[in-house]
Backbone as XML, in Angstrom:
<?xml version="1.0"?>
<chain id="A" units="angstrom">
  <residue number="1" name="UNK">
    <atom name="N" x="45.706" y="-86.659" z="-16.858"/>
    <atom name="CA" x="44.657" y="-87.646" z="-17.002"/>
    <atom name="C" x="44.707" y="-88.652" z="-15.854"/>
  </residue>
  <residue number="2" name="UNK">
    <atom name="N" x="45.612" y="-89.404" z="-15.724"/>
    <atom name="CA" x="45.831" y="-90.021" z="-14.372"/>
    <atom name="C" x="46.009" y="-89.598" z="-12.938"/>
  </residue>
  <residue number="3" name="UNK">
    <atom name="N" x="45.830" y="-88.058" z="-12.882"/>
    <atom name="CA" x="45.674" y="-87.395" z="-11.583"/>
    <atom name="C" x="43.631" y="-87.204" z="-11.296"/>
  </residue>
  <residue number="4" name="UNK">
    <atom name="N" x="43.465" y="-87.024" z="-12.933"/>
    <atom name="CA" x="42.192" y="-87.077" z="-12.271"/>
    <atom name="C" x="41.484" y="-88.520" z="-12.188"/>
  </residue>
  <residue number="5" name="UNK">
    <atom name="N" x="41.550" y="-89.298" z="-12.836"/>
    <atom name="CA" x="41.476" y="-90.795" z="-12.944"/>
    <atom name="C" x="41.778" y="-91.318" z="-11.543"/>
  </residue>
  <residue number="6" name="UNK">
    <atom name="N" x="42.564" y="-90.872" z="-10.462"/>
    <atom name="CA" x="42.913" y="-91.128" z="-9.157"/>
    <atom name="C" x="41.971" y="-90.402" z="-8.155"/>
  </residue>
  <residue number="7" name="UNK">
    <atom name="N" x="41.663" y="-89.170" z="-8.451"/>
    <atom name="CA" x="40.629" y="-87.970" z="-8.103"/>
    <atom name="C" x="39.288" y="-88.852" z="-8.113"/>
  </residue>
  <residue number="8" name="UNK">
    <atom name="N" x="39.101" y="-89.331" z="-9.291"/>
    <atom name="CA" x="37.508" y="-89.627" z="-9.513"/>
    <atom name="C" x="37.538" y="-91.030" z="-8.699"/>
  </residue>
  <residue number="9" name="UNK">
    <atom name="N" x="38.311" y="-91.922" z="-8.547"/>
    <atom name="CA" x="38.493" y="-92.899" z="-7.852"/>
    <atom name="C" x="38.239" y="-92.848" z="-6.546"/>
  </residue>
  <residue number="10" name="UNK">
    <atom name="N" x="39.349" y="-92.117" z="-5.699"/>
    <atom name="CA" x="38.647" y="-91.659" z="-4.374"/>
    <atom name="C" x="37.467" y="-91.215" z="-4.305"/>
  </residue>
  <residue number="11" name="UNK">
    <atom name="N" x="36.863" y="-90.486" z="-5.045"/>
    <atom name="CA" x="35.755" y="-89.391" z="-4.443"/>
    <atom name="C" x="35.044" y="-90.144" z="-5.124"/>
  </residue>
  <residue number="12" name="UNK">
    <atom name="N" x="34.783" y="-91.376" z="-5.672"/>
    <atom name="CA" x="33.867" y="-92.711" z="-5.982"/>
    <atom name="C" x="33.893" y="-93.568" z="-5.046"/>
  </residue>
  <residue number="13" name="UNK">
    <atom name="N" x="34.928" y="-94.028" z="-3.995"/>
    <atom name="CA" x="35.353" y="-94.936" z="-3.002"/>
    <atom name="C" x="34.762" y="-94.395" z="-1.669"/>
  </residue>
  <residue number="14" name="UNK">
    <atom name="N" x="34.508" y="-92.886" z="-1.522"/>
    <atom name="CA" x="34.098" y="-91.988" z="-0.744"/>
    <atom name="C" x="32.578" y="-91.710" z="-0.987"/>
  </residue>
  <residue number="15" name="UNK">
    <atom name="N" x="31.997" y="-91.631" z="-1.873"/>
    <atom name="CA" x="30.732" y="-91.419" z="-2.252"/>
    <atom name="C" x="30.158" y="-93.086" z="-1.238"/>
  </residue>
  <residue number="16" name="UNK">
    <atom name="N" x="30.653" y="-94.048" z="-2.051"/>
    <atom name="CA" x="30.331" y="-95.625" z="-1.500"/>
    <atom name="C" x="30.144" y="-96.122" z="-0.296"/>
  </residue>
  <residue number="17" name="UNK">
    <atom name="N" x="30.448" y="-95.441" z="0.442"/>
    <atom name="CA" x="30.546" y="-95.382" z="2.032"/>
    <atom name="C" x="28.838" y="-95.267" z="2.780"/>
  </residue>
  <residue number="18" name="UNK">
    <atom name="N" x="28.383" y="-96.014" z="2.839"/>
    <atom name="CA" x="26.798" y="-95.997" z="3.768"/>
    <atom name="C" x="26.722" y="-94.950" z="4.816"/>
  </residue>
  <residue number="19" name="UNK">
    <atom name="N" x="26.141" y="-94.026" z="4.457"/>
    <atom name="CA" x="25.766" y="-92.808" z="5.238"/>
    <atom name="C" x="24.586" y="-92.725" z="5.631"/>
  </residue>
  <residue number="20" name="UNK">
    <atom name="N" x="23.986" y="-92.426" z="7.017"/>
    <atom name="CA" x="22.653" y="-92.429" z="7.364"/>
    <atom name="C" x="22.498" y="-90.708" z="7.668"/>
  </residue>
  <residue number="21" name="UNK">
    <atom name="N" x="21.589" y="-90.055" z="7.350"/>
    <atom name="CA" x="21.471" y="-88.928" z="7.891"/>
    <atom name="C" x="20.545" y="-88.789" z="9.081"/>
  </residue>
  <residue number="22" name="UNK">
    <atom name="N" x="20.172" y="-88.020" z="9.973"/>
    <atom name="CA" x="18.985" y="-87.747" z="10.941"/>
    <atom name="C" x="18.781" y="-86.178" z="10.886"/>
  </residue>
  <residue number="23" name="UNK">
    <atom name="N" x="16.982" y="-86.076" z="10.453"/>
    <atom name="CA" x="17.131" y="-84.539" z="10.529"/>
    <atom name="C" x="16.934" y="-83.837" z="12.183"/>
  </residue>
  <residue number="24" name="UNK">
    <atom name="N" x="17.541" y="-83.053" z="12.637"/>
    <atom name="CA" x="17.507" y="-82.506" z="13.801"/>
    <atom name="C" x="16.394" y="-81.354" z="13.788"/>
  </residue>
  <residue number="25" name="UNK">
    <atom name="N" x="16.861" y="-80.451" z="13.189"/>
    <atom name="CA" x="15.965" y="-79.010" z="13.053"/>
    <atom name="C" x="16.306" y="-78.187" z="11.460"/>
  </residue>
  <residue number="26" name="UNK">
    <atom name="N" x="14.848" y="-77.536" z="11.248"/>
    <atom name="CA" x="14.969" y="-76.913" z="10.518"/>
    <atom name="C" x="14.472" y="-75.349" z="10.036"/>
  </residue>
  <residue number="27" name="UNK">
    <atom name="N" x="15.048" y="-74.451" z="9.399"/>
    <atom name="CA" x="14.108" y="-73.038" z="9.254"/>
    <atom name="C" x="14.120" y="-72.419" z="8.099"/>
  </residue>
  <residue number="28" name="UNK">
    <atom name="N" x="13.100" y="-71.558" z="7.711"/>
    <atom name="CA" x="12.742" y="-70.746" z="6.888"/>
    <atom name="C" x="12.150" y="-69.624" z="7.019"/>
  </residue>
  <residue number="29" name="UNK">
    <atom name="N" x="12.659" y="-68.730" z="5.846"/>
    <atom name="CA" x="12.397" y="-66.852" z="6.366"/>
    <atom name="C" x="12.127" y="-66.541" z="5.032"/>
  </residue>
  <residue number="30" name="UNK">
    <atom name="N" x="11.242" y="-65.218" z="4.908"/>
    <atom name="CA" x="11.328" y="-64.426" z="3.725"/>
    <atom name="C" x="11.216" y="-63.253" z="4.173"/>
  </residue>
  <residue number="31" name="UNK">
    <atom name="N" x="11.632" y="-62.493" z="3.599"/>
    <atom name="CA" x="12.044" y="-60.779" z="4.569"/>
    <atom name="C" x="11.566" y="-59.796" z="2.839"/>
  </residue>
  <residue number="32" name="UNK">
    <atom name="N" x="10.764" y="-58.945" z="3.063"/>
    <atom name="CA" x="11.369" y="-57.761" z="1.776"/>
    <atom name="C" x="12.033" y="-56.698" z="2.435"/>
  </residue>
  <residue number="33" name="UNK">
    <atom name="N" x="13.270" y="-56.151" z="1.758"/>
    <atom name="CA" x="14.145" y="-55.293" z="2.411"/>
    <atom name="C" x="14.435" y="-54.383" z="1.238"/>
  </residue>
  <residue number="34" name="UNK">
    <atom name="N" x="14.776" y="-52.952" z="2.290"/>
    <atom name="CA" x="14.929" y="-51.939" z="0.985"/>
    <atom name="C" x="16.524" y="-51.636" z="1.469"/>
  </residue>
  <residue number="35" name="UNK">
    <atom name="N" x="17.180" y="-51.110" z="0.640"/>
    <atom name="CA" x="18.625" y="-50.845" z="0.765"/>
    <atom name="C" x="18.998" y="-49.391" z="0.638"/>
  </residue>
  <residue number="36" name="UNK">
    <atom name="N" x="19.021" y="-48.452" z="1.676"/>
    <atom name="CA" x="18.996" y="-47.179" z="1.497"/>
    <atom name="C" x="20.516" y="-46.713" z="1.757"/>
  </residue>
  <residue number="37" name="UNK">
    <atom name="N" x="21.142" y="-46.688" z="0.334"/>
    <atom name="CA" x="22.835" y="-45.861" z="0.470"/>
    <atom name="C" x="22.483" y="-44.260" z="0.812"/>
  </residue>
  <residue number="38" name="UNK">
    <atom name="N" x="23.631" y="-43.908" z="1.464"/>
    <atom name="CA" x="23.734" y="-43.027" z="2.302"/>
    <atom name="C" x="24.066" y="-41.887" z="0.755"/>
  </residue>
  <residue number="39" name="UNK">
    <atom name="N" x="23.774" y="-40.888" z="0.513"/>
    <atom name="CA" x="24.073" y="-39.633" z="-0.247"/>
    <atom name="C" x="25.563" y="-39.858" z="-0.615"/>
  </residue>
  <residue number="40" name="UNK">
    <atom name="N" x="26.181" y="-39.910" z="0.265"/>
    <atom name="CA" x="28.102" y="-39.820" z="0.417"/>
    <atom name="C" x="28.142" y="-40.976" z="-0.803"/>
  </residue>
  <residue number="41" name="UNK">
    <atom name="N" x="27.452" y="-42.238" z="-0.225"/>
    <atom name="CA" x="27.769" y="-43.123" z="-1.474"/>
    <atom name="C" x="27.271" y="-43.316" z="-2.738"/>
  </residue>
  <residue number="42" name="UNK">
    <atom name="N" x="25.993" y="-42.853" z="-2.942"/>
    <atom name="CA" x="25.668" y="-42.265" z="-3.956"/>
    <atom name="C" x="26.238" y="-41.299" z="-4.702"/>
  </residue>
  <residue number="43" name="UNK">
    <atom name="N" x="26.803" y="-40.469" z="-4.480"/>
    <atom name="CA" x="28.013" y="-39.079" z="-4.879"/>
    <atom name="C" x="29.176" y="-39.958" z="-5.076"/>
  </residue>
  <residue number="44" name="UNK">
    <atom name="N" x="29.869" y="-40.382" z="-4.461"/>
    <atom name="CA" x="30.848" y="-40.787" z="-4.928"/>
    <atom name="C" x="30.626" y="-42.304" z="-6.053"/>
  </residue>
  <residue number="45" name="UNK">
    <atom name="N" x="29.539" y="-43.372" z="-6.066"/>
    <atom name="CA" x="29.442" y="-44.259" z="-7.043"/>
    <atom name="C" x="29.221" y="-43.541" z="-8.231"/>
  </residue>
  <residue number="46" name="UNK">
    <atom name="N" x="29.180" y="-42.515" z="-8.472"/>
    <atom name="CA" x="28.824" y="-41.019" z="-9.612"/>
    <atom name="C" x="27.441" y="-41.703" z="-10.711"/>
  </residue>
  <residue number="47" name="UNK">
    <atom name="N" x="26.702" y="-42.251" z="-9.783"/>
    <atom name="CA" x="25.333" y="-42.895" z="-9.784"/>
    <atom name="C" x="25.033" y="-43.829" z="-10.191"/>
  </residue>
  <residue number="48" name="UNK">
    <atom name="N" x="26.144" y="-44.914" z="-10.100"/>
    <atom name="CA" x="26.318" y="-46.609" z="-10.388"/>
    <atom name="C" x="25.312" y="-47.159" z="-8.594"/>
  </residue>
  <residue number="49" name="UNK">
    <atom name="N" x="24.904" y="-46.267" z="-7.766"/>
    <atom name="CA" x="24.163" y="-47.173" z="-6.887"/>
    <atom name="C" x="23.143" y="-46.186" z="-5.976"/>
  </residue>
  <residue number="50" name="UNK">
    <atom name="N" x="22.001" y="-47.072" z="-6.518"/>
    <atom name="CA" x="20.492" y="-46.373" z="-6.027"/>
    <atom name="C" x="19.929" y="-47.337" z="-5.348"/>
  </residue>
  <residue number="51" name="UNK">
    <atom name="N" x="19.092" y="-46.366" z="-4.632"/>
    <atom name="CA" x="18.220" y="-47.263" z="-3.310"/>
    <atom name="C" x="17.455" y="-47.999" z="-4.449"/>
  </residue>
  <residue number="52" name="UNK">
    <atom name="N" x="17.188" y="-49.445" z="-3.366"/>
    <atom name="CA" x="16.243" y="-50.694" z="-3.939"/>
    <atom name="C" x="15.523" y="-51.568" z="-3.594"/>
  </residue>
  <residue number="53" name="UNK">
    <atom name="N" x="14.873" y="-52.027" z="-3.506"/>
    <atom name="CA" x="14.341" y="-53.288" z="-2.579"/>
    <atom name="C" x="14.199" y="-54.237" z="-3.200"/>
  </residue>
  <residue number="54" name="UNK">
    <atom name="N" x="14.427" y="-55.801" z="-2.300"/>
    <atom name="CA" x="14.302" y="-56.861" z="-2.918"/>
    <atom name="C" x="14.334" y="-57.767" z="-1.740"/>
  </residue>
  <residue number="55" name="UNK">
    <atom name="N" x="13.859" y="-59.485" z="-2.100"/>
    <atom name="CA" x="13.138" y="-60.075" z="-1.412"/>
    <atom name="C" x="13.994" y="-60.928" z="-1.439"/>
  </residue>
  <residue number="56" name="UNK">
    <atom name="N" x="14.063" y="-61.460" z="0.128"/>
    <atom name="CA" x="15.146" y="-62.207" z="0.398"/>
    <atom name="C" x="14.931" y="-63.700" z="1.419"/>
  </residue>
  <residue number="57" name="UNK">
    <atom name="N" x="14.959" y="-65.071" z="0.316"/>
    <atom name="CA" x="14.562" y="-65.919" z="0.884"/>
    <atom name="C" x="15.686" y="-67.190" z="1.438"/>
  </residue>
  <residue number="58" name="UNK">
    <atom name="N" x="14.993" y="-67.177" z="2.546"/>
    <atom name="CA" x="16.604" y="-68.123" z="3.373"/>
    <atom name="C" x="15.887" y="-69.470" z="4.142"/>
  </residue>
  <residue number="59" name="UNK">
    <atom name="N" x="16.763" y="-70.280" z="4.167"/>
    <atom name="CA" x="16.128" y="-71.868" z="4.592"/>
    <atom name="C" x="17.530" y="-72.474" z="4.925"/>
  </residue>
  <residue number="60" name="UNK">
    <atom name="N" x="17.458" y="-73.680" z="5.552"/>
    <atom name="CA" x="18.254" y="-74.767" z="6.243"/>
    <atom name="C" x="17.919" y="-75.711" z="6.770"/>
  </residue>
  <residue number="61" name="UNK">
    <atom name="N" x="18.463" y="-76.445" z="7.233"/>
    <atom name="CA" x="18.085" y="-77.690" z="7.927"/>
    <atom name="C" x="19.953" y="-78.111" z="8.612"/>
  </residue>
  <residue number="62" name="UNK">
    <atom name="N" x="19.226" y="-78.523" z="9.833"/>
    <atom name="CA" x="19.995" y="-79.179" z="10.614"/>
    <atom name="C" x="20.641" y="-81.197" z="10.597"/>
  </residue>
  <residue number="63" name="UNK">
    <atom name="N" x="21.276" y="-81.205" z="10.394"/>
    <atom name="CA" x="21.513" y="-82.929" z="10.271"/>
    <atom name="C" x="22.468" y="-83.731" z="11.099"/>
  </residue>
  <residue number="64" name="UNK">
    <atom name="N" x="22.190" y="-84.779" z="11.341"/>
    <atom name="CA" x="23.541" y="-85.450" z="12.491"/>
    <atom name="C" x="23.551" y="-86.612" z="11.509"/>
  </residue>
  <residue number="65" name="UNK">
    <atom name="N" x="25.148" y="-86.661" z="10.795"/>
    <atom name="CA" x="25.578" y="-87.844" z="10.165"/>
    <atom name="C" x="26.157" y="-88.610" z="11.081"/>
  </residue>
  <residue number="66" name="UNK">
    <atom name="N" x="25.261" y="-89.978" z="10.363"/>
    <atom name="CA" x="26.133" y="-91.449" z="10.936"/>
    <atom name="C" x="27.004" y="-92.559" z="10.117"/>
  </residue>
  <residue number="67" name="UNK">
    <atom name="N" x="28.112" y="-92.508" z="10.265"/>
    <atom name="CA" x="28.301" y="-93.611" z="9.172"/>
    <atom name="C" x="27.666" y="-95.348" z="9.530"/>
  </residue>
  <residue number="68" name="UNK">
    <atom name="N" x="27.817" y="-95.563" z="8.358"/>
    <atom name="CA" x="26.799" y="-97.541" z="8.885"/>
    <atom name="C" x="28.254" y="-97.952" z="8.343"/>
  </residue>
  <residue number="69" name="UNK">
    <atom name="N" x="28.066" y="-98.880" z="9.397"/>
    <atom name="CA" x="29.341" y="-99.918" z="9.297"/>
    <atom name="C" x="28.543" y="-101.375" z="9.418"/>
  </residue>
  <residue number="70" name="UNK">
    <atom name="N" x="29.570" y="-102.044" z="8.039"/>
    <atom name="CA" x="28.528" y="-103.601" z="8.027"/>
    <atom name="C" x="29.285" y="-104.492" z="8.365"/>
  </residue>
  <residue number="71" name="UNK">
    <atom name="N" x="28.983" y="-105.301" z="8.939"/>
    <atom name="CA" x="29.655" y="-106.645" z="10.010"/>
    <atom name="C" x="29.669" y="-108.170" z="9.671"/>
  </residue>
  <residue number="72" name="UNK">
    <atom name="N" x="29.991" y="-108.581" z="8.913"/>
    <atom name="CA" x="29.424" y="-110.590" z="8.896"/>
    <atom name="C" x="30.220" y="-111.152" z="9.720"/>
  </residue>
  <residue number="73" name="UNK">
    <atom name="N" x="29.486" y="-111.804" z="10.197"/>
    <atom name="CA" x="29.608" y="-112.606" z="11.596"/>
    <atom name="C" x="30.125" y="-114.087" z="11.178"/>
  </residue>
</chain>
């Protein structure tokens, strides 16, 4: 209990920290693809794996973190 009680502490003390993000770049794809196993592997999966197709969607984004640091003068 007090290991995680120390756990949640940091990674609360860490969350608290002023973070600025900047987005740089970003992308997105959608592809339909068919999956054609070769006979050999079909024979030997003893027909646990058949050709299939399915649709495959992918995305990201690029970011440059800054931390903010605050100052009183």
């Amino acid at each position: 209990m007090r290991k995680s009680l120390v756990a949640l502490s940091v990674l609360a003390a860490a969350a608290a920290l002023p973070a600025q993000a900047e987005y740089l770049y970003g992308f997105g794809n959608v592809s339909v693809n068919y999956l054609d196993w070769s006979k050999g592997t079909e024979q030997r999966s003893g027909g646990f794996k058949d050709d299939f197709v399915y649709l495959e969607l992918e995305g990201g984004a690029g970011f440059t973190w800054v931390n903010c640091t605050v100052s009183s003068t």
